PDB file of C-alpha atoms in Angstrom:
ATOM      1  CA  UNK A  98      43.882 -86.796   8.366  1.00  0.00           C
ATOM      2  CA  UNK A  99      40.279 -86.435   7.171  1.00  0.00           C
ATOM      3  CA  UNK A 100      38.303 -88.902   9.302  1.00  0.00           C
ATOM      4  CA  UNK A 101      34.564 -89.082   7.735  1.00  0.00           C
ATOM      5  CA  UNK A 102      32.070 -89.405  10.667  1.00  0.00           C
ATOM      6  CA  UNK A 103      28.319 -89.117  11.227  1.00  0.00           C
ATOM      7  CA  UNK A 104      26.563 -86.738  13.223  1.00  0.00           C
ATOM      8  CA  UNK A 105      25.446 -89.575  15.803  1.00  0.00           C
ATOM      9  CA  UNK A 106      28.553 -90.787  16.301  1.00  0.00           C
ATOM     10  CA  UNK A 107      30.279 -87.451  17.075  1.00  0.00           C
ATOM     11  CA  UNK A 108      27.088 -87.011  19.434  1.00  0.00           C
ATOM     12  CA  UNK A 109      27.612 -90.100  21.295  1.00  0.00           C
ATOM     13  CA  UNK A 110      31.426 -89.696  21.688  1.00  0.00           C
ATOM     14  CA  UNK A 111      30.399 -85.858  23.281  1.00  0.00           C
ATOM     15  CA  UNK A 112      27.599 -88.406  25.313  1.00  0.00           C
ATOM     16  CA  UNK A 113      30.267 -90.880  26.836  1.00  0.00           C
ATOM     17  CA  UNK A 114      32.298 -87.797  28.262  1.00  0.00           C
ATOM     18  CA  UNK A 115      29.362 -86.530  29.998  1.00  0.00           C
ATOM     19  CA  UNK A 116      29.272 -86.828  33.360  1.00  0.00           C
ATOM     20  CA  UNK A 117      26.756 -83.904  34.549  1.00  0.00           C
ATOM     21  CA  UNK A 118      23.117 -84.813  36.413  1.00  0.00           C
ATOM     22  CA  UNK A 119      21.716 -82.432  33.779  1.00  0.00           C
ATOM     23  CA  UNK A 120      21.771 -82.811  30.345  1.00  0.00           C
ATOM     24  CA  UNK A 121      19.211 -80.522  28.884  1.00  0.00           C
ATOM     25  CA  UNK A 122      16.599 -78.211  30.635  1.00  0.00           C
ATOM     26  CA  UNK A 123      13.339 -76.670  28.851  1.00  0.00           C
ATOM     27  CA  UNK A 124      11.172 -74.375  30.339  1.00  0.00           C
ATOM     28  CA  UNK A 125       8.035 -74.928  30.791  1.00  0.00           C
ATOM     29  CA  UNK A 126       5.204 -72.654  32.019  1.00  0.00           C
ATOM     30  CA  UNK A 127       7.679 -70.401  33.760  1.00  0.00           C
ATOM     31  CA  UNK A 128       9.602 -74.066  34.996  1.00  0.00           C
ATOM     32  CA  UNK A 129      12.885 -75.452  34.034  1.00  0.00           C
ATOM     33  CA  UNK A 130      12.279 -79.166  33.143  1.00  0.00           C
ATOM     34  CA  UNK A 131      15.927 -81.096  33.211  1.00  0.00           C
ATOM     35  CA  UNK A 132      16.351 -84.101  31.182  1.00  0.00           C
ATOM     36  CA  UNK A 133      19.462 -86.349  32.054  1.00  0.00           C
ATOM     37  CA  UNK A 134      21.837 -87.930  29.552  1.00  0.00           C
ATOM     38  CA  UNK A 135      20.112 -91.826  30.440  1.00  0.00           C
ATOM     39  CA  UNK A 136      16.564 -90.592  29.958  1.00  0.00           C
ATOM     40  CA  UNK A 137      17.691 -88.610  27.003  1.00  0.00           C
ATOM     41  CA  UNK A 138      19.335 -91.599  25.286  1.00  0.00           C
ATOM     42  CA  UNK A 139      16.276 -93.666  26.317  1.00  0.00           C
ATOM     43  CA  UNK A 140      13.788 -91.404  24.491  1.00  0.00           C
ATOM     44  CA  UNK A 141      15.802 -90.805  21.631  1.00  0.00           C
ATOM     45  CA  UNK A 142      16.000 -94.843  21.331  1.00  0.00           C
ATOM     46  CA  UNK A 143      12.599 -95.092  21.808  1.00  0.00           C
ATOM     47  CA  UNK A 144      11.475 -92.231  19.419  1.00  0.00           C
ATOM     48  CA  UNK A 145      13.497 -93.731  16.921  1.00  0.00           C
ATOM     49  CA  UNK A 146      11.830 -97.122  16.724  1.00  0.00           C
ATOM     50  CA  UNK A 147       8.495 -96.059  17.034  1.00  0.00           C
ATOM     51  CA  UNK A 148       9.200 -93.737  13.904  1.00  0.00           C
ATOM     52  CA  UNK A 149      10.712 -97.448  12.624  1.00  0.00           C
ATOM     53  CA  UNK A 150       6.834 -98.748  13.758  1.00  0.00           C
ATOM     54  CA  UNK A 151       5.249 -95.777  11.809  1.00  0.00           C
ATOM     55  CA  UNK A 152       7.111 -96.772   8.658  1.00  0.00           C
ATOM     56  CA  UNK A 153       9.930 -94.300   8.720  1.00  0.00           C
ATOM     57  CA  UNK A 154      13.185 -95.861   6.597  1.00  0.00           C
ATOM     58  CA  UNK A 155      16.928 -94.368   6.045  1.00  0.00           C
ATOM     59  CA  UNK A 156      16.276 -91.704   3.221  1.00  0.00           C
ATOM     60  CA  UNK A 157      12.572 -90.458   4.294  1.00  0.00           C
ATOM     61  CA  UNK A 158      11.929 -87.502   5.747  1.00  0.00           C
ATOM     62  CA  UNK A 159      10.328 -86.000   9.014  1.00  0.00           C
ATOM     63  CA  UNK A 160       9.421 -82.488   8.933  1.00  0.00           C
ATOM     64  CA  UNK A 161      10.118 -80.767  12.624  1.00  0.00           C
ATOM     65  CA  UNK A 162       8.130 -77.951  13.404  1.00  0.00           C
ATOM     66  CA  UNK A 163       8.931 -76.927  16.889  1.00  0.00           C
ATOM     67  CA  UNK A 164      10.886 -74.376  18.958  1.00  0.00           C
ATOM     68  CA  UNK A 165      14.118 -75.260  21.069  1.00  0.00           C
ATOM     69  CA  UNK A 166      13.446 -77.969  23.323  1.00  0.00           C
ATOM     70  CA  UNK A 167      14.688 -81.378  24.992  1.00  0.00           C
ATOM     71  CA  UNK A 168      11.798 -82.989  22.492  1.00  0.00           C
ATOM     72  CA  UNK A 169      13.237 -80.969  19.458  1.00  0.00           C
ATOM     73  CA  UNK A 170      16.419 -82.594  20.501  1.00  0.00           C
ATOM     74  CA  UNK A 171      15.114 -86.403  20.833  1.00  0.00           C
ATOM     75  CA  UNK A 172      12.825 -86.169  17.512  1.00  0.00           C
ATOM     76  CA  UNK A 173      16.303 -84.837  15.585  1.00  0.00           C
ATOM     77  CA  UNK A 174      18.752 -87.891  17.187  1.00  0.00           C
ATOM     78  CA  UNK A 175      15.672 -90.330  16.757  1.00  0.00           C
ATOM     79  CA  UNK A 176      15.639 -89.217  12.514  1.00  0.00           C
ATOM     80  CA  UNK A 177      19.212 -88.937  12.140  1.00  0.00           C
ATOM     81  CA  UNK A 178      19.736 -92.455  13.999  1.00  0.00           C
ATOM     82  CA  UNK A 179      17.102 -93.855  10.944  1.00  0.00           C
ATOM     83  CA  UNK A 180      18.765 -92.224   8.708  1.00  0.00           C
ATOM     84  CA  UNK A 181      16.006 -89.889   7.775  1.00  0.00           C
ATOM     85  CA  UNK A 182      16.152 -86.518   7.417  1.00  0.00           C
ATOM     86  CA  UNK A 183      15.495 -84.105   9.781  1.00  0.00           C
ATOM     87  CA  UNK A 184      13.304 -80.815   7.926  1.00  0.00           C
ATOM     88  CA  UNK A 185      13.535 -78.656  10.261  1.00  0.00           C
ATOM     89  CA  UNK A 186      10.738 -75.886  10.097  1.00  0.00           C
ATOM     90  CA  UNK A 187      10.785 -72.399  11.746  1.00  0.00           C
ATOM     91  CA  UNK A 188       8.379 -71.329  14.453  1.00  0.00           C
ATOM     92  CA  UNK A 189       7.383 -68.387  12.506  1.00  0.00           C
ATOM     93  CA  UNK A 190       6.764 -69.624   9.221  1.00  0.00           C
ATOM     94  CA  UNK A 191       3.087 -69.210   7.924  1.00  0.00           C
ATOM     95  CA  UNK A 192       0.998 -72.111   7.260  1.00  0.00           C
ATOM     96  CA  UNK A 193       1.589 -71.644   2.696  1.00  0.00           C
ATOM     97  CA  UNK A 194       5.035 -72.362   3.171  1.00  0.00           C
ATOM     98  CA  UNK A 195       4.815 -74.833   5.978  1.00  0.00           C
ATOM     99  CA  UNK A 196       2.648 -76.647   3.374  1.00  0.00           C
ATOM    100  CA  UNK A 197       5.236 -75.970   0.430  1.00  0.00           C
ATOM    101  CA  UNK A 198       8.139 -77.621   2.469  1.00  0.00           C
ATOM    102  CA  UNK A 199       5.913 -80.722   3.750  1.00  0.00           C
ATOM    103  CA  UNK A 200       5.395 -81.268  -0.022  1.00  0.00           C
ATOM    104  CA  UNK A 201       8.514 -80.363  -1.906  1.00  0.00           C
ATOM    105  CA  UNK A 202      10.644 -82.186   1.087  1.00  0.00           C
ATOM    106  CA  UNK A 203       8.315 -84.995   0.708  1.00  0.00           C
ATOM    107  CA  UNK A 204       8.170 -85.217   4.199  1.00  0.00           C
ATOM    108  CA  UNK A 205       6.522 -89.010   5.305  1.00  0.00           C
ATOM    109  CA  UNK A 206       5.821 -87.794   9.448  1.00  0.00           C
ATOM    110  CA  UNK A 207       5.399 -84.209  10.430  1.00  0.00           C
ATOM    111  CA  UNK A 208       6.149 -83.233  13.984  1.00  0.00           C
ATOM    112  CA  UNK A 209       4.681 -80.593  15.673  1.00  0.00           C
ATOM    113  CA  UNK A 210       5.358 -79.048  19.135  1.00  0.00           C
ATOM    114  CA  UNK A 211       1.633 -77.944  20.623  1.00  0.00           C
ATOM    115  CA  UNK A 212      -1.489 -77.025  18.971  1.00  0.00           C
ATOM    116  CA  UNK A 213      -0.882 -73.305  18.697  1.00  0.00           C
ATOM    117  CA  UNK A 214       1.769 -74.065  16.018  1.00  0.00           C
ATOM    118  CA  UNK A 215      -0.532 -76.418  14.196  1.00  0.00           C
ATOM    119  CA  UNK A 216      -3.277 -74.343  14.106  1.00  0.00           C
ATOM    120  CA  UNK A 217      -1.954 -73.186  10.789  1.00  0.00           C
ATOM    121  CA  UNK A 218      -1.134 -75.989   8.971  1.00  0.00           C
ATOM    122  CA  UNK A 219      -3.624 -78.295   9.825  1.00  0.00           C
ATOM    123  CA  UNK A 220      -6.317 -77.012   7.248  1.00  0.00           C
ATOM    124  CA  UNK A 221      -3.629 -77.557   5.029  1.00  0.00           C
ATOM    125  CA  UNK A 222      -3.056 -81.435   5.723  1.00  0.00           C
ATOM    126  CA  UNK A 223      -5.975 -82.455   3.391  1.00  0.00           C
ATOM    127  CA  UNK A 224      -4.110 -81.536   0.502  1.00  0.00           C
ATOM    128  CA  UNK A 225      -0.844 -83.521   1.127  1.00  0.00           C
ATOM    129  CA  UNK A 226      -0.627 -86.709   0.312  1.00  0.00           C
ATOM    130  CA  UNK A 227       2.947 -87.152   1.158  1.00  0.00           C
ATOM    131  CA  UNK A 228       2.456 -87.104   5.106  1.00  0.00           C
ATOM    132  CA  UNK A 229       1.286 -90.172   6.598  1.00  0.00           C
ATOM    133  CA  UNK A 230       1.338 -89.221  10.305  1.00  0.00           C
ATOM    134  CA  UNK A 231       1.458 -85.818  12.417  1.00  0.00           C
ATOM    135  CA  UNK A 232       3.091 -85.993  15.759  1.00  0.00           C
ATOM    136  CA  UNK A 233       2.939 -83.497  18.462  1.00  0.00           C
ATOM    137  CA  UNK A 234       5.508 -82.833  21.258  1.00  0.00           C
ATOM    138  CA  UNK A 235       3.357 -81.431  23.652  1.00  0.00           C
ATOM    139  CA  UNK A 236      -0.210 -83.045  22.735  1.00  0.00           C
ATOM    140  CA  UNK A 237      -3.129 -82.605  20.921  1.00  0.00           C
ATOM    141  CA  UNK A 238      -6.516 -81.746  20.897  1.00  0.00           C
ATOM    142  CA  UNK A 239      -6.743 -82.722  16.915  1.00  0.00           C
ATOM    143  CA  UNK A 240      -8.497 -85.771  16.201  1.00  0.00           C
ATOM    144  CA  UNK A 241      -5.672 -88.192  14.058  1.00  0.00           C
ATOM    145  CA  UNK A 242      -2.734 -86.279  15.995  1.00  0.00           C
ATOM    146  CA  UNK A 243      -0.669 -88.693  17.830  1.00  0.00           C
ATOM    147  CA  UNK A 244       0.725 -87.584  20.688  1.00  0.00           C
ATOM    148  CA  UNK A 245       5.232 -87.771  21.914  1.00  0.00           C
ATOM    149  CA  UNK A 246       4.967 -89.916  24.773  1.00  0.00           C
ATOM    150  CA  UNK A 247       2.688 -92.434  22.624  1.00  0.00           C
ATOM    151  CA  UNK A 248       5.524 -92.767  19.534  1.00  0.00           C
ATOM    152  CA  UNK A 249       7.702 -93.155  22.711  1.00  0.00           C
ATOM    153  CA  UNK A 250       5.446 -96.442  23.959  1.00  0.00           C
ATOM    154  CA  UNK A 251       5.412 -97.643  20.825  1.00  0.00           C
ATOM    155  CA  UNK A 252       9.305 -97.619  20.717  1.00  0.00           C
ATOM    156  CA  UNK A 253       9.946 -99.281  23.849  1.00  0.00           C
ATOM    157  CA  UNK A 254       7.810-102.227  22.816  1.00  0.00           C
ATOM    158  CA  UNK A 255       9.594-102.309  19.783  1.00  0.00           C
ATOM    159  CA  UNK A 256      12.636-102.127  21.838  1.00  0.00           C
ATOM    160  CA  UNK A 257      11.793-105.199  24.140  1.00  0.00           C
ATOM    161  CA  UNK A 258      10.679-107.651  21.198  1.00  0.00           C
ATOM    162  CA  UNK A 259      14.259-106.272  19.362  1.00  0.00           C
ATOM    163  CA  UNK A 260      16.988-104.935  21.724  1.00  0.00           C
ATOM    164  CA  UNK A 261      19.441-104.955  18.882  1.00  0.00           C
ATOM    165  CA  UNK A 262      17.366-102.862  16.408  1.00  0.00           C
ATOM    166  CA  UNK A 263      18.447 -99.374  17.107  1.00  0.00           C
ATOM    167  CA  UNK A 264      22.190-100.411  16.782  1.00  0.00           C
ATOM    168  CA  UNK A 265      21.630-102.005  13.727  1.00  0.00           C
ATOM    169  CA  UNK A 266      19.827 -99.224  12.339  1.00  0.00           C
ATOM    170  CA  UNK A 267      22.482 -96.645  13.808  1.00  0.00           C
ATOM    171  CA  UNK A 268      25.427 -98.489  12.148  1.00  0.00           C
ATOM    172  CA  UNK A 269      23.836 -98.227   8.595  1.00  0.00           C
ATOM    173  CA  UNK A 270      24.022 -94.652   8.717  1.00  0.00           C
ATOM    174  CA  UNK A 271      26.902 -93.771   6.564  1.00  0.00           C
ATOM    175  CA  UNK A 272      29.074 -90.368   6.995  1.00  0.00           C
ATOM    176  CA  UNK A 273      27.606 -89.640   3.317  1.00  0.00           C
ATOM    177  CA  UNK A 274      24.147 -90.009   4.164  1.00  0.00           C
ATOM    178  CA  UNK A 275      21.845 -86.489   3.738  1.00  0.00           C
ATOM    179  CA  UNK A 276      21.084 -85.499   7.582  1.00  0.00           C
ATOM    180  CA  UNK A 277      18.918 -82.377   6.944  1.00  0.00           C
ATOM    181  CA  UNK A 278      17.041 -80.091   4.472  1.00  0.00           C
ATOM    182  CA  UNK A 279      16.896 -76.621   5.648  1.00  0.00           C
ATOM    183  CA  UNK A 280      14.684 -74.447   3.646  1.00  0.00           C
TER     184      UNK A 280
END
């Protein structure tokens, strides 16, 4: 029998069976950084309601220009519990196109992983209108960037004056709902 789910929900069933210390690692400067299943649900909460803060609704979407990583992971559960959609945007895509997928896509909040990726699209960013806030994973030296663990601030205060937000916003995500635009 055809049982229509959502992406989330199929994630947090694979969540509740999880009983490992690790959930993700990333490595960093020659480093694995591990990320456990509580800290990753955590962040993705968090994440997700301080995209809620910035103005991000169910139907907008947030561009994701990044390469594999635990972040990449939280920004895409933190969209698709909104549901937004994810854009996701290849590492190796010149700045022209980066610019003609922000705009056609419509994208509201563009995430970035580090300032080596930006450094092509942000002489670009004048010209859209459609992107209200750039994000970086890893931080940034541009002026107007805001920076991962700040989103992720903003989110837990968000989550202390309304612990039954994310929930509510989870549940309205429907198994029909557009999840992501892949150009």
């Amino acid at each position: 029998a055809y049982d229509p789910t959502t992406i989330i929900a199929e994630i947090d069933k694979g969540l509740a069976k999880h009983d490992k210390e690790v959930l993700i690692g990333t490595k960093r400067n020659g480093q694995w950084v591990e990320t456990g299943k509580d800290e990753f649900q955590r962040k993705v909460r968090h994440f997700a309601l301080g995209l809620y803060e910035l103005g991000v609704r169910k139907g907008d979407k947030v561009s994701l220009h990044s390469e594999n990583s635990a972040e990449w992971l939280i920004s895409d559960q933190a969209i698709l519990s909104l549901g937004a959609v994810n854009v996701p945007i290849y590492t190796t895509q010149p700045g022209e196109q980066i610019k003609y997928i922000l705009q056609n896509s419509e994208a509201k909040v563009h995430i970035v992983s580090d300032d080596e990726l930006y450094a092509d699209t942000n002489p670009l960013m004048a010209e859209l209108d459609e992107v209200e806030t750039v994000i970086s994973l890893l931080g940034s030296d541009y002026k107007g960037v805001k920076d991962f663990d700040a989103i992720l601030e903003i989110g837990a205060k968000k989550q202390d004056e309304s612990p039954e937000l994310f929930e509510e916003l989870k549940s309205k995500v429907k198994p029909d709902d557009l999840a992501t635009l892949i150009y």
